[in-house]
Tab-separated table of C-alpha atoms and ligand atoms in Angstrom:
chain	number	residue	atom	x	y	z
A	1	UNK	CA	-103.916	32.315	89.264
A	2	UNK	CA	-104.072	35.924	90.132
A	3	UNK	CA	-101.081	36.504	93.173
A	4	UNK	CA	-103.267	37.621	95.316
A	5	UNK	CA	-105.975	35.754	95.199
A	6	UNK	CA	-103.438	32.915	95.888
A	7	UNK	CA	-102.485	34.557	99.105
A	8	UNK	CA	-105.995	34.977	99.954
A	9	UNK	CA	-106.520	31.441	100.267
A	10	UNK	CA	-103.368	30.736	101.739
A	11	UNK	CA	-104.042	33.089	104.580
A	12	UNK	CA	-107.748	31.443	104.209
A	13	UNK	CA	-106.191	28.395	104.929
A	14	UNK	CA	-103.705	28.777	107.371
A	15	UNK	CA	-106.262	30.830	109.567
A	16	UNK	CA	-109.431	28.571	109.571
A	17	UNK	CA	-107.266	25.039	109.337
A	18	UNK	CA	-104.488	25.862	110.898
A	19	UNK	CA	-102.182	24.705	107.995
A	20	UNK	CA	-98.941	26.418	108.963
A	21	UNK	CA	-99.010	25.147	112.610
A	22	UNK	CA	-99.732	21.768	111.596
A	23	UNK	CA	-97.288	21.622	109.131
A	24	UNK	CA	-94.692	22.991	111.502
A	25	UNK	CA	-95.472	19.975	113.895
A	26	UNK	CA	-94.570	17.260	111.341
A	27	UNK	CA	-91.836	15.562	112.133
A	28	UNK	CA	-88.055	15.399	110.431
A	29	UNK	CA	-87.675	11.748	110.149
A	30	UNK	CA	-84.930	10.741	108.114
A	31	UNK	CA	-83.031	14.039	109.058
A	32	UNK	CA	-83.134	15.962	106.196
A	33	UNK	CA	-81.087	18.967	106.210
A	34	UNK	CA	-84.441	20.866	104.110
A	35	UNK	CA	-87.281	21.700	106.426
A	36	UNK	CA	-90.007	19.282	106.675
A	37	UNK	CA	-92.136	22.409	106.574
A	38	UNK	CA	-90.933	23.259	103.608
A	39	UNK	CA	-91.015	20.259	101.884
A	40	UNK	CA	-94.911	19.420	103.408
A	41	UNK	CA	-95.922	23.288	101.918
A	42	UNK	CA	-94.289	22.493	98.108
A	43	UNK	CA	-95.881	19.146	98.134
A	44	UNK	CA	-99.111	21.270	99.214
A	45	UNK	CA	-99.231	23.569	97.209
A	46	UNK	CA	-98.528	21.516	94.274
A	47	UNK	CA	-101.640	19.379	95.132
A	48	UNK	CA	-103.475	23.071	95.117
A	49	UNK	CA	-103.019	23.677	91.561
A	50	UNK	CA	-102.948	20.153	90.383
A	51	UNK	CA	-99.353	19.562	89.562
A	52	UNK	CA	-99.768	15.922	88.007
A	53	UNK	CA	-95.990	14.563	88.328
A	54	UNK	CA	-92.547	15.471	90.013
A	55	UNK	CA	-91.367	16.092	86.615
A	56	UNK	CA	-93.469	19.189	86.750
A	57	UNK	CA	-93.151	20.064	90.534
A	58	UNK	CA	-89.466	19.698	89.516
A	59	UNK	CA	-89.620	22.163	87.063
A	60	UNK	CA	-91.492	24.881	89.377
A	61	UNK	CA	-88.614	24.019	92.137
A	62	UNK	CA	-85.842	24.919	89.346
A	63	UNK	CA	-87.650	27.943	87.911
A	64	UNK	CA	-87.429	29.242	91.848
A	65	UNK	CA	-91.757	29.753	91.464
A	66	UNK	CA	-92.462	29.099	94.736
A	67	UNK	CA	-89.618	31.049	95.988
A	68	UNK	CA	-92.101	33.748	96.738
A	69	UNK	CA	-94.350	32.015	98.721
A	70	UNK	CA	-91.654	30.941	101.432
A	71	UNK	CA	-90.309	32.528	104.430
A	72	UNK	CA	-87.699	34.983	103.101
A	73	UNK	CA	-83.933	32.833	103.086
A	74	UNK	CA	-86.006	29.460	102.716
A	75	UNK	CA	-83.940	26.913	101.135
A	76	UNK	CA	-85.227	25.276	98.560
A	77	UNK	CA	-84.996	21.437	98.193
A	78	UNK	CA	-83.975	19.586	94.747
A	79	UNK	CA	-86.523	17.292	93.563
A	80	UNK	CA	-84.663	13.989	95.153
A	81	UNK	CA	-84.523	15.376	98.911
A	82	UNK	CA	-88.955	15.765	98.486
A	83	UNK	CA	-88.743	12.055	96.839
A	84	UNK	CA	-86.516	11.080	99.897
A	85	UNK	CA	-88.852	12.634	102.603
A	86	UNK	CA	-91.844	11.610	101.461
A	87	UNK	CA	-90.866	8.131	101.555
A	88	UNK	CA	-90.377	8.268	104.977
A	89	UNK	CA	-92.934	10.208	106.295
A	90	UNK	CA	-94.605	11.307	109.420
A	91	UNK	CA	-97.551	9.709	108.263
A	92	UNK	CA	-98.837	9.890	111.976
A	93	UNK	CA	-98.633	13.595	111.751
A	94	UNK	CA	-100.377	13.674	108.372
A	95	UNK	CA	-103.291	11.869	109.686
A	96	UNK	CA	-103.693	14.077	113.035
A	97	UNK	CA	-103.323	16.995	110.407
A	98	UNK	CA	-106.211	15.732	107.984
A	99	UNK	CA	-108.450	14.968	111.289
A	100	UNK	CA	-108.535	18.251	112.402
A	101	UNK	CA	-109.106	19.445	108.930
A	102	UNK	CA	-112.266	17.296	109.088
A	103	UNK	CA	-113.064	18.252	112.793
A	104	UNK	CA	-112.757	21.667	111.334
A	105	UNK	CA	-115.184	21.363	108.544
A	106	UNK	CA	-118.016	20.003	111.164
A	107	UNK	CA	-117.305	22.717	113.911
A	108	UNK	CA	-117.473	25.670	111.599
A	109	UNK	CA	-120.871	23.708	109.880
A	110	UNK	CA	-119.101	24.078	106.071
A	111	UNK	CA	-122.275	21.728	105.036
A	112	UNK	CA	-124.544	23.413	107.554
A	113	UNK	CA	-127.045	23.355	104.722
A	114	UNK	CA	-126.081	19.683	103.819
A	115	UNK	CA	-124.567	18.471	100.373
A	116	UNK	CA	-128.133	17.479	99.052
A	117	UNK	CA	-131.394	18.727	99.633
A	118	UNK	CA	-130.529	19.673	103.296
A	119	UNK	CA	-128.870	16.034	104.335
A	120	UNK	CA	-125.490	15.209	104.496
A	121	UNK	CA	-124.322	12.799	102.249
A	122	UNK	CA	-121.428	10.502	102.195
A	123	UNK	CA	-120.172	7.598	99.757
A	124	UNK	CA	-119.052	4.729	100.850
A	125	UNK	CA	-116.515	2.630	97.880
A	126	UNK	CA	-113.481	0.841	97.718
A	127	UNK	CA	-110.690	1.831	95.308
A	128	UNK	CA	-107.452	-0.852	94.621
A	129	UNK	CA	-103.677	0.550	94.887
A	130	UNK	CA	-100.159	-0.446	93.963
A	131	UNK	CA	-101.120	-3.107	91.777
A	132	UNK	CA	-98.152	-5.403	90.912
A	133	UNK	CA	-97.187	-8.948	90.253
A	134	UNK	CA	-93.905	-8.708	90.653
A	135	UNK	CA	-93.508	-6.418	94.068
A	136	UNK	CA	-94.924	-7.619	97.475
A	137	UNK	CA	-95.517	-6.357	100.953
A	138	UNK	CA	-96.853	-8.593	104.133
A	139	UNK	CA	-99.919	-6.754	104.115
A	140	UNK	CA	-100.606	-7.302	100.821
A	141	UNK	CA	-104.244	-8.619	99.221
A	142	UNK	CA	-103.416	-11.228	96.686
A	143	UNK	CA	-105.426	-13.042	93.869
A	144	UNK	CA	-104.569	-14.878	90.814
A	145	UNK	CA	-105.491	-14.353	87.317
A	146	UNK	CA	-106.927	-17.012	84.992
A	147	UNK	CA	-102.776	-17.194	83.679
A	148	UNK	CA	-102.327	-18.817	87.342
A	149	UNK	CA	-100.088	-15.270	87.691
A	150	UNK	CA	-100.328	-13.859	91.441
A	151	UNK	CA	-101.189	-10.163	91.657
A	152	UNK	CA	-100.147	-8.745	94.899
A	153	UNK	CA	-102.587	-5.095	95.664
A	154	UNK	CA	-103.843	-3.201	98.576
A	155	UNK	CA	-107.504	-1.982	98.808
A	156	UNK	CA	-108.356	0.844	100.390
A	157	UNK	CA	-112.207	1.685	101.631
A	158	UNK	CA	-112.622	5.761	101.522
A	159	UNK	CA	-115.939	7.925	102.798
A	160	UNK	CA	-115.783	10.843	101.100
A	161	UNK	CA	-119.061	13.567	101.170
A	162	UNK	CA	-121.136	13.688	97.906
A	163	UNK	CA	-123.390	16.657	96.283
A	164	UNK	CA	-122.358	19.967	96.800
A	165	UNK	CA	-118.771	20.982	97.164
A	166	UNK	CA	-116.191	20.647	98.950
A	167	UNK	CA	-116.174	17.137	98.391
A	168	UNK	CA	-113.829	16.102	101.547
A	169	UNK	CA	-112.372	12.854	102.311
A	170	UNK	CA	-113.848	12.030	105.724
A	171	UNK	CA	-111.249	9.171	106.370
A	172	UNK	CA	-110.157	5.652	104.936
A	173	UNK	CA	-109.631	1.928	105.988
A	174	UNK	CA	-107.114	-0.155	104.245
A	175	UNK	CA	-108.070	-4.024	103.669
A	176	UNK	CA	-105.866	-6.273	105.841
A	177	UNK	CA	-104.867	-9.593	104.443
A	178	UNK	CA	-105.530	-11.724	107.813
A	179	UNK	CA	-108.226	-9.964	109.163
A	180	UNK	CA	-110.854	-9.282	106.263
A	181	UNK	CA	-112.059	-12.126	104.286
A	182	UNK	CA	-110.229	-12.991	100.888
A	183	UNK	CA	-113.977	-13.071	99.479
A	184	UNK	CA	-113.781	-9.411	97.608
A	185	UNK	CA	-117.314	-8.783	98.490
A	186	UNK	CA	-117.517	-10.171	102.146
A	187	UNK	CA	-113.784	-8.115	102.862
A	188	UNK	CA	-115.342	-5.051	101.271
A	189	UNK	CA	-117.939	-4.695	103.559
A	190	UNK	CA	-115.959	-5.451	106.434
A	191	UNK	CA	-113.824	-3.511	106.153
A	192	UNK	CA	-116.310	-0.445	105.517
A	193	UNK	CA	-117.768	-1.489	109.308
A	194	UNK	CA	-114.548	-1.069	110.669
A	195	UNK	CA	-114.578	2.138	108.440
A	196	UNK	CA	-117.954	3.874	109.826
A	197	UNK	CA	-117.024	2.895	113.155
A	198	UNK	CA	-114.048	4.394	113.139
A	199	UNK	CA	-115.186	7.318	111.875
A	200	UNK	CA	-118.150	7.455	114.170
A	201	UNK	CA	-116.356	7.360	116.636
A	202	UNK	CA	-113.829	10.528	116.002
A	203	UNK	CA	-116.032	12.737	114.442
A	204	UNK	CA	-120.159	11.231	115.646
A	205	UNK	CA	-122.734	11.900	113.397
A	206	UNK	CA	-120.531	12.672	110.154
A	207	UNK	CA	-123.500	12.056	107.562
A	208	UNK	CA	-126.992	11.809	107.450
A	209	UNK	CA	-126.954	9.363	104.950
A	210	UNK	CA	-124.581	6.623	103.673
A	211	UNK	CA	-124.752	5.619	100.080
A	212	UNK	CA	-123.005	2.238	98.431
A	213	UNK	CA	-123.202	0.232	95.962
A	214	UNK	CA	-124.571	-3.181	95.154
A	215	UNK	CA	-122.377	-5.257	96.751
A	216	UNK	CA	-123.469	-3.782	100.344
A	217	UNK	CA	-126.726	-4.707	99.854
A	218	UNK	CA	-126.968	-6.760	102.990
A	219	UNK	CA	-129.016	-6.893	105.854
A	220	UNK	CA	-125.595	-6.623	107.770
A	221	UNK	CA	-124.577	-3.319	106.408
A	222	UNK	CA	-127.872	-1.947	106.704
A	223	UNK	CA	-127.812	-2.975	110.473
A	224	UNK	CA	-123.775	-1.229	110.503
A	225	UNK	CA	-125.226	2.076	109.228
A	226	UNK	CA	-128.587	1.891	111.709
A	227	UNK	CA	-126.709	1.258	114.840
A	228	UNK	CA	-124.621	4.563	114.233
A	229	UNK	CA	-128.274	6.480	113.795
A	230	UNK	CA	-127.384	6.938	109.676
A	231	UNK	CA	-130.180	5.708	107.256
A	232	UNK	CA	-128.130	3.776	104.466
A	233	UNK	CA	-128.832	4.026	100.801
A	234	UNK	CA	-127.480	1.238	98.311
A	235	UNK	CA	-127.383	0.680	94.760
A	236	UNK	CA	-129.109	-2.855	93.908
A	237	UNK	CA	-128.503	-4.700	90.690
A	238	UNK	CA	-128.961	-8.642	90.995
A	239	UNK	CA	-132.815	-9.187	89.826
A	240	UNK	CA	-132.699	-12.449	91.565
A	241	UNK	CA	-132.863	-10.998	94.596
A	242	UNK	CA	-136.583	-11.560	96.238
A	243	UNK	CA	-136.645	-8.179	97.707
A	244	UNK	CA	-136.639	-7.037	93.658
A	245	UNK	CA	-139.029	-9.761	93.022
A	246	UNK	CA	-141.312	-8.633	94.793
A	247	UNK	CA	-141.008	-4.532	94.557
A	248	UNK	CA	-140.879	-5.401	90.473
A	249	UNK	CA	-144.597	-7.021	90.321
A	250	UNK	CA	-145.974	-4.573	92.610
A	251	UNK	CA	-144.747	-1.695	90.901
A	252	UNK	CA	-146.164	-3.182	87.327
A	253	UNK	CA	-149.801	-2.303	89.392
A	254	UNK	CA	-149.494	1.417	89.273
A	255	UNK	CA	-148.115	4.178	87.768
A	256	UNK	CA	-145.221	6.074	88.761
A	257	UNK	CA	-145.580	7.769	91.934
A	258	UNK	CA	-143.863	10.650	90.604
A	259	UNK	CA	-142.040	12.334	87.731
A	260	UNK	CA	-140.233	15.442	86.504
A	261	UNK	CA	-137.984	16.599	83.936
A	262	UNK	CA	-134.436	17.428	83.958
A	263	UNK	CA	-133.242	20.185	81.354
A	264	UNK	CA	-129.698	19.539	80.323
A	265	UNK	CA	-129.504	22.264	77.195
A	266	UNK	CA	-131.624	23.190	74.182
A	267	UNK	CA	-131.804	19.620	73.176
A	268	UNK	CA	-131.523	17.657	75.231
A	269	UNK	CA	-133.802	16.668	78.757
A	270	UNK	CA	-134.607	13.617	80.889
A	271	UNK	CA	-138.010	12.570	82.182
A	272	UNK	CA	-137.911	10.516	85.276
A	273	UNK	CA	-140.301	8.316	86.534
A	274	UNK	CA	-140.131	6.905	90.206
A	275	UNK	CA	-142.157	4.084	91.919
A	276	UNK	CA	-141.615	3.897	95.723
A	277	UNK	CA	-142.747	1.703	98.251
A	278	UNK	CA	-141.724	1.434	101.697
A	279	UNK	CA	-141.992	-1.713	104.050
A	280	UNK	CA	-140.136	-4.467	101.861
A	281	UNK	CA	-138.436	-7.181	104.303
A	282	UNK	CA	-134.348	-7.709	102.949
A	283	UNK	CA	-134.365	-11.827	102.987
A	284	UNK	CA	-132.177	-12.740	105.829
A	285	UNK	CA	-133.607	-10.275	108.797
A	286	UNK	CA	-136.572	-8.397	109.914
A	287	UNK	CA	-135.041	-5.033	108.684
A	288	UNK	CA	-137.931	-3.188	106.358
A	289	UNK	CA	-136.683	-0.630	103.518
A	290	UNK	CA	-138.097	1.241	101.312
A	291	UNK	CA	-137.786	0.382	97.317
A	292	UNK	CA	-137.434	3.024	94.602
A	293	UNK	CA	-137.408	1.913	91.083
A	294	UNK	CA	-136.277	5.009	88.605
A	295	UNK	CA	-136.527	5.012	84.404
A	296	UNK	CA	-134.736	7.715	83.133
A	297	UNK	CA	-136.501	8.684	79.421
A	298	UNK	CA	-133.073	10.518	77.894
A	299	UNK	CA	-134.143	12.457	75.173
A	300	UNK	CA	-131.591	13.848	72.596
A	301	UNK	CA	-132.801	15.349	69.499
A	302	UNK	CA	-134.928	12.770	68.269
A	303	UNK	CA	-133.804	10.074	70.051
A	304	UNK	CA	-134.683	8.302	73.398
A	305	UNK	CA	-132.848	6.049	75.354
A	306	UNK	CA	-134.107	4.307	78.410
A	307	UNK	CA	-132.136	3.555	81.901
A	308	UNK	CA	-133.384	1.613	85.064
A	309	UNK	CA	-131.794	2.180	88.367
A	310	UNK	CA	-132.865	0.163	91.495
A	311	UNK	CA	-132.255	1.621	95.269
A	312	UNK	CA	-132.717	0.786	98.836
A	313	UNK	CA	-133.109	2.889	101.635
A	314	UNK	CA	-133.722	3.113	105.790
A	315	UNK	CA	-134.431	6.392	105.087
A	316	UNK	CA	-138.494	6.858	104.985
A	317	UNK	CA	-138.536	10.749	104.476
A	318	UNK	CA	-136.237	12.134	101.781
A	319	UNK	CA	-137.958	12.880	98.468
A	320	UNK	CA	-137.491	10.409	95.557
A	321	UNK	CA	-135.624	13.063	93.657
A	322	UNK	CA	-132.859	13.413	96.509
A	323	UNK	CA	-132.120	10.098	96.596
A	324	UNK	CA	-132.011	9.617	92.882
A	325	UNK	CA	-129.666	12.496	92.942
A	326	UNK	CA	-127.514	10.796	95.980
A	327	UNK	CA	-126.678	8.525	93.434
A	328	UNK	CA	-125.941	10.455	90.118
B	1	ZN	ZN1	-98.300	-4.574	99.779
């Protein structure tokens, strides 16, 4: 990276986010003699250009790289003093810090213009950490493979914004072993409530639209993602479901309500067809969505391939297109 283009966006930063202040207010827990503002800005910086292990962020440290970056007489930290801090961090601080970030990003309208077709568009999913069957903590999920081994992990439920870039992290909600239900499924989706209500909460109307998939389709999460005024989009994949039944057969009457063509190179494109329907009842409540069935005709060269996707949606006004896109 050019130098100055790197202090552009480190001035960039540290003007509109208010990354130096913020990292100044972390706090020194386990006393290191190196500055916590120090050690915060390496770590930083070495998430800016994708360092992928302390080996390497190690190896920048020895060659003195960042040197130039710091306050003049900065001193630097070895490798084991970052390990050491990080393990004990202000994680308090580091939360208030990525808040405001977020705040930030809705007061000065970054997706003003929305991240697809002019709606704002988050994903809802949860992701599994710190797998192990050996180490333990008392929050940890358990389950036990078909060996009868127990596997101790933690699950973590992230909203993150989809479509056009940035693509920011809007917060997070870890799975708790007592509270959320051992059923995978049932615990996801509680915990995503908790998630969106959270969220809703801090920030108010953070998306337009909330996209999962499959396993949220449920009247309950539908209701979640209504009562904060969101429309909620989900993935649906079980054809027993009646809802399918029934959007299936109807479809088979007509032709596709629209279709267009996606280039992607000299040969290669993808027709799509979508059928869409509003006003099908989900099975356990009154709640009416609307049904889009998509085939994707993938041609390459000669060959076509064929792919059926399946959505839901509250939302009665985006174009079949945007919502197919939602979930690319
Ligand atoms: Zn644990």
């Amino acid at each position: 990276m050019e130098k100055n283009c790197l202090k552009q966006i480190l001035t960039y930063i540290n003007k509109v986010y208010d990354v130096g202040e913020k990292i100044n207010s972390l706090k020194n827990k386990n006393k290191s003699p190196v500055k916590i503002s120090t050690i915060s800005f390496i770590v930083l910086f070495g998430f800016m250009i994708q360092i992928r292990s302390f080996n390497r962020l190690e190896r920048l440290l020895k060659r003195n790289k960042l040197k130039k970056l710091l306050p003049k007489k900065t001193k630097m930290p070895y490798i084991d003093a970052v390990r050491r801090s990080l393990s004990d961090f202000d994680l308090d601080g580091l939360k208030d810090f990525h808040s405001h970030i977020v705040k930030t990003t809705i007061e000065n309208k970054v997706f003003r213009n929305g991240t697809i077709d002019g709606l704002k568009v988050v994903a809802i999913d949860g992701t599994e950490l710190f797998e192990s069957t050996k180490k333990c903590c008392d929050k940890c999920l358990t389950r036990n493979d078909k060996n009868g081994t127990k596997h101790y992990f933690h699950t973590s439920i992230v909203c993150a914004t989809v479509g056009s870039d940035p693509h920011i992290i809007i917060g997070q909600e870890m799975l708790e072993p007592k509270k959320d239900s051992p059923d995978k499924n049932e615990g996801e989706i509680t915990g995503a409530k908790r998630l969106i209500k959270k969220l809703y909460k801090e920030f108010h109307h953070f998306a337009d639209i909330i996209v999962a998939d499959a396993l949220y389709c449920k009247s309950t999460w539908v209701k979640e993602v209504l009562s904060i005024g969101m429309d909620a989009v989900i993935r649906v994949k079980d054809e027993r479901l009646h809802i399918v039944k029934d959007a299936l057969a109807l479809f088979k009457c007509h032709e596709a309500n629209k279709e267009w063509i996606i280039k992607q190179g000299s040969k290669k494109y993808t027709r799509v067809k979508a059928w869409d329907e509003d006003n099908f009842e989900m099975s356990d409540s009154n709640i009416k969505v609307r049904f889009l069935k998509f085939v994707e005709e993938i041609h390459i060269g000669d060959k076509i391939e064929f792919k059926e996707g399946w959505i839901i949606t509250t939302d009665k006004f985006a174009s079949s297109k945007s919502l197919m896109e939602d979930n690319a």
